[in-house]
């Protein structure tokens, strides 16, 4: 339970920062996943060409992590968020941040 307006403001700021970072990471990984993979060709010691596709995510499978990201956003939105704001309506910018990210995902 929020005991003071200062506590409410502190937790509101924490929530906004967490959601902002999650949205930025989601959008970054999504944009890299939709780009064509970069293919590099190198020659070995015996002159044979080796080809390797460089992926931006390394060992992370974005197709799997996309669901985790959306599930995390959903879990955050299911909290009692209106208690963090003076009015029972959440800020439009916060709503736009979350919905904008979700609309961009396939």
PDB file of C-alpha atoms in Angstrom:
ATOM      1  CA  UNK A   1       0.000   0.000   0.000  1.00  0.00           C
ATOM      2  CA  UNK A   2       1.293   3.445  -0.930  1.00  0.00           C
ATOM      3  CA  UNK A   3       1.823   5.426   2.253  1.00  0.00           C
ATOM      4  CA  UNK A   4       2.703   8.789   0.751  1.00  0.00           C
ATOM      5  CA  UNK A   5       2.731  10.696  -2.545  1.00  0.00           C
ATOM      6  CA  UNK A   6       6.548  10.502  -2.508  1.00  0.00           C
ATOM      7  CA  UNK A   7       6.398   6.687  -2.387  1.00  0.00           C
ATOM      8  CA  UNK A   8       3.836   6.658  -5.186  1.00  0.00           C
ATOM      9  CA  UNK A   9       6.056   8.909  -7.314  1.00  0.00           C
ATOM     10  CA  UNK A  10       9.127   6.773  -6.616  1.00  0.00           C
ATOM     11  CA  UNK A  11       7.406   3.536  -7.684  1.00  0.00           C
ATOM     12  CA  UNK A  12       5.851   5.220 -10.692  1.00  0.00           C
ATOM     13  CA  UNK A  13       9.315   6.318 -11.829  1.00  0.00           C
ATOM     14  CA  UNK A  14      10.723   2.809 -11.291  1.00  0.00           C
ATOM     15  CA  UNK A  15       7.873   1.295 -13.307  1.00  0.00           C
ATOM     16  CA  UNK A  16       8.352   3.766 -16.159  1.00  0.00           C
ATOM     17  CA  UNK A  17      12.105   3.083 -16.305  1.00  0.00           C
ATOM     18  CA  UNK A  18      11.651  -0.695 -16.321  1.00  0.00           C
ATOM     19  CA  UNK A  19       8.983  -0.586 -19.018  1.00  0.00           C
ATOM     20  CA  UNK A  20      11.010   1.879 -21.100  1.00  0.00           C
ATOM     21  CA  UNK A  21      14.079  -0.386 -20.991  1.00  0.00           C
ATOM     22  CA  UNK A  22      12.039  -3.487 -21.818  1.00  0.00           C
ATOM     23  CA  UNK A  23      10.378  -1.726 -24.763  1.00  0.00           C
ATOM     24  CA  UNK A  24      13.715  -0.410 -26.075  1.00  0.00           C
ATOM     25  CA  UNK A  25      15.329  -3.857 -25.851  1.00  0.00           C
ATOM     26  CA  UNK A  26      12.322  -5.457 -27.521  1.00  0.00           C
ATOM     27  CA  UNK A  27      12.354  -2.965 -30.380  1.00  0.00           C
ATOM     28  CA  UNK A  28      16.123  -3.285 -30.805  1.00  0.00           C
ATOM     29  CA  UNK A  29      16.055  -7.086 -30.969  1.00  0.00           C
ATOM     30  CA  UNK A  30      13.019  -7.007 -33.247  1.00  0.00           C
ATOM     31  CA  UNK A  31      14.683  -4.640 -35.712  1.00  0.00           C
ATOM     32  CA  UNK A  32      17.840  -6.751 -35.757  1.00  0.00           C
ATOM     33  CA  UNK A  33      15.829  -9.948 -36.216  1.00  0.00           C
ATOM     34  CA  UNK A  34      14.059  -8.533 -39.270  1.00  0.00           C
ATOM     35  CA  UNK A  35      17.297  -7.490 -40.964  1.00  0.00           C
ATOM     36  CA  UNK A  36      19.002  -9.877 -43.364  1.00  0.00           C
ATOM     37  CA  UNK A  37      21.846 -11.792 -41.719  1.00  0.00           C
ATOM     38  CA  UNK A  38      25.359 -10.627 -42.518  1.00  0.00           C
ATOM     39  CA  UNK A  39      27.399 -13.310 -44.248  1.00  0.00           C
ATOM     40  CA  UNK A  40      31.160 -13.294 -43.916  1.00  0.00           C
ATOM     41  CA  UNK A  41      33.568 -15.336 -45.984  1.00  0.00           C
ATOM     42  CA  UNK A  42      37.071 -16.145 -44.804  1.00  0.00           C
ATOM     43  CA  UNK A  43      39.854 -18.263 -46.190  1.00  0.00           C
ATOM     44  CA  UNK A  44      41.364 -20.968 -44.092  1.00  0.00           C
ATOM     45  CA  UNK A  45      45.027 -21.984 -44.035  1.00  0.00           C
ATOM     46  CA  UNK A  46      44.657 -24.201 -47.091  1.00  0.00           C
ATOM     47  CA  UNK A  47      42.812 -21.591 -49.147  1.00  0.00           C
ATOM     48  CA  UNK A  48      39.344 -23.074 -48.667  1.00  0.00           C
ATOM     49  CA  UNK A  49      36.571 -20.562 -48.245  1.00  0.00           C
ATOM     50  CA  UNK A  50      34.518 -20.769 -45.110  1.00  0.00           C
ATOM     51  CA  UNK A  51      31.182 -19.013 -44.856  1.00  0.00           C
ATOM     52  CA  UNK A  52      29.479 -18.064 -41.614  1.00  0.00           C
ATOM     53  CA  UNK A  53      26.337 -16.064 -41.010  1.00  0.00           C
ATOM     54  CA  UNK A  54      26.808 -13.521 -38.251  1.00  0.00           C
ATOM     55  CA  UNK A  55      23.678 -13.029 -36.189  1.00  0.00           C
ATOM     56  CA  UNK A  56      23.151  -9.952 -34.083  1.00  0.00           C
ATOM     57  CA  UNK A  57      21.610 -11.856 -31.187  1.00  0.00           C
ATOM     58  CA  UNK A  58      24.385 -14.397 -30.772  1.00  0.00           C
ATOM     59  CA  UNK A  59      23.020 -17.499 -29.071  1.00  0.00           C
ATOM     60  CA  UNK A  60      19.727 -15.829 -28.127  1.00  0.00           C
ATOM     61  CA  UNK A  61      16.709 -17.024 -30.106  1.00  0.00           C
ATOM     62  CA  UNK A  62      14.621 -13.893 -30.495  1.00  0.00           C
ATOM     63  CA  UNK A  63      11.600 -15.901 -31.649  1.00  0.00           C
ATOM     64  CA  UNK A  64      11.528 -17.524 -28.201  1.00  0.00           C
ATOM     65  CA  UNK A  65      12.426 -14.373 -26.268  1.00  0.00           C
ATOM     66  CA  UNK A  66       9.777 -12.287 -28.041  1.00  0.00           C
ATOM     67  CA  UNK A  67       7.084 -14.232 -26.188  1.00  0.00           C
ATOM     68  CA  UNK A  68       8.889 -13.717 -22.890  1.00  0.00           C
ATOM     69  CA  UNK A  69       9.093  -9.983 -23.564  1.00  0.00           C
ATOM     70  CA  UNK A  70       5.379  -9.691 -24.358  1.00  0.00           C
ATOM     71  CA  UNK A  71       4.484 -11.846 -21.340  1.00  0.00           C
ATOM     72  CA  UNK A  72       6.580  -9.566 -19.093  1.00  0.00           C
ATOM     73  CA  UNK A  73       4.846  -6.450 -20.449  1.00  0.00           C
ATOM     74  CA  UNK A  74       1.494  -8.114 -19.864  1.00  0.00           C
ATOM     75  CA  UNK A  75       2.435  -9.059 -16.294  1.00  0.00           C
ATOM     76  CA  UNK A  76       3.503  -5.474 -15.574  1.00  0.00           C
ATOM     77  CA  UNK A  77       0.268  -4.099 -17.014  1.00  0.00           C
ATOM     78  CA  UNK A  78      -1.813  -6.460 -14.882  1.00  0.00           C
ATOM     79  CA  UNK A  79      -0.479  -4.903 -11.693  1.00  0.00           C
ATOM     80  CA  UNK A  80      -2.631  -2.325  -9.935  1.00  0.00           C
ATOM     81  CA  UNK A  81      -1.070   0.527 -11.891  1.00  0.00           C
ATOM     82  CA  UNK A  82      -3.762   3.176 -11.307  1.00  0.00           C
ATOM     83  CA  UNK A  83      -2.713   3.282  -7.650  1.00  0.00           C
ATOM     84  CA  UNK A  84       0.568   4.872  -8.750  1.00  0.00           C
ATOM     85  CA  UNK A  85      -1.172   7.852 -10.338  1.00  0.00           C
ATOM     86  CA  UNK A  86      -3.220  10.580  -8.665  1.00  0.00           C
ATOM     87  CA  UNK A  87      -6.189   9.883 -10.913  1.00  0.00           C
ATOM     88  CA  UNK A  88      -7.345   6.320 -11.616  1.00  0.00           C
ATOM     89  CA  UNK A  89      -6.235   6.762 -15.235  1.00  0.00           C
ATOM     90  CA  UNK A  90      -2.688   5.829 -16.251  1.00  0.00           C
ATOM     91  CA  UNK A  91      -0.691   8.458 -18.211  1.00  0.00           C
ATOM     92  CA  UNK A  92      -1.272   8.481 -21.955  1.00  0.00           C
ATOM     93  CA  UNK A  93       2.493   8.443 -22.642  1.00  0.00           C
ATOM     94  CA  UNK A  94       2.897   5.265 -20.601  1.00  0.00           C
ATOM     95  CA  UNK A  95       0.023   3.564 -22.416  1.00  0.00           C
ATOM     96  CA  UNK A  96       1.399   4.683 -25.790  1.00  0.00           C
ATOM     97  CA  UNK A  97       4.830   3.296 -24.919  1.00  0.00           C
ATOM     98  CA  UNK A  98       3.468  -0.178 -24.190  1.00  0.00           C
ATOM     99  CA  UNK A  99       0.912  -0.320 -26.990  1.00  0.00           C
ATOM    100  CA  UNK A 100       3.332   1.100 -29.563  1.00  0.00           C
ATOM    101  CA  UNK A 101       5.776  -1.684 -28.827  1.00  0.00           C
ATOM    102  CA  UNK A 102       3.089  -4.379 -29.036  1.00  0.00           C
ATOM    103  CA  UNK A 103       1.716  -3.050 -32.340  1.00  0.00           C
ATOM    104  CA  UNK A 104       5.173  -3.268 -33.941  1.00  0.00           C
ATOM    105  CA  UNK A 105       5.610  -6.953 -33.105  1.00  0.00           C
ATOM    106  CA  UNK A 106       4.503  -9.576 -35.630  1.00  0.00           C
TER     107      UNK A 106
END
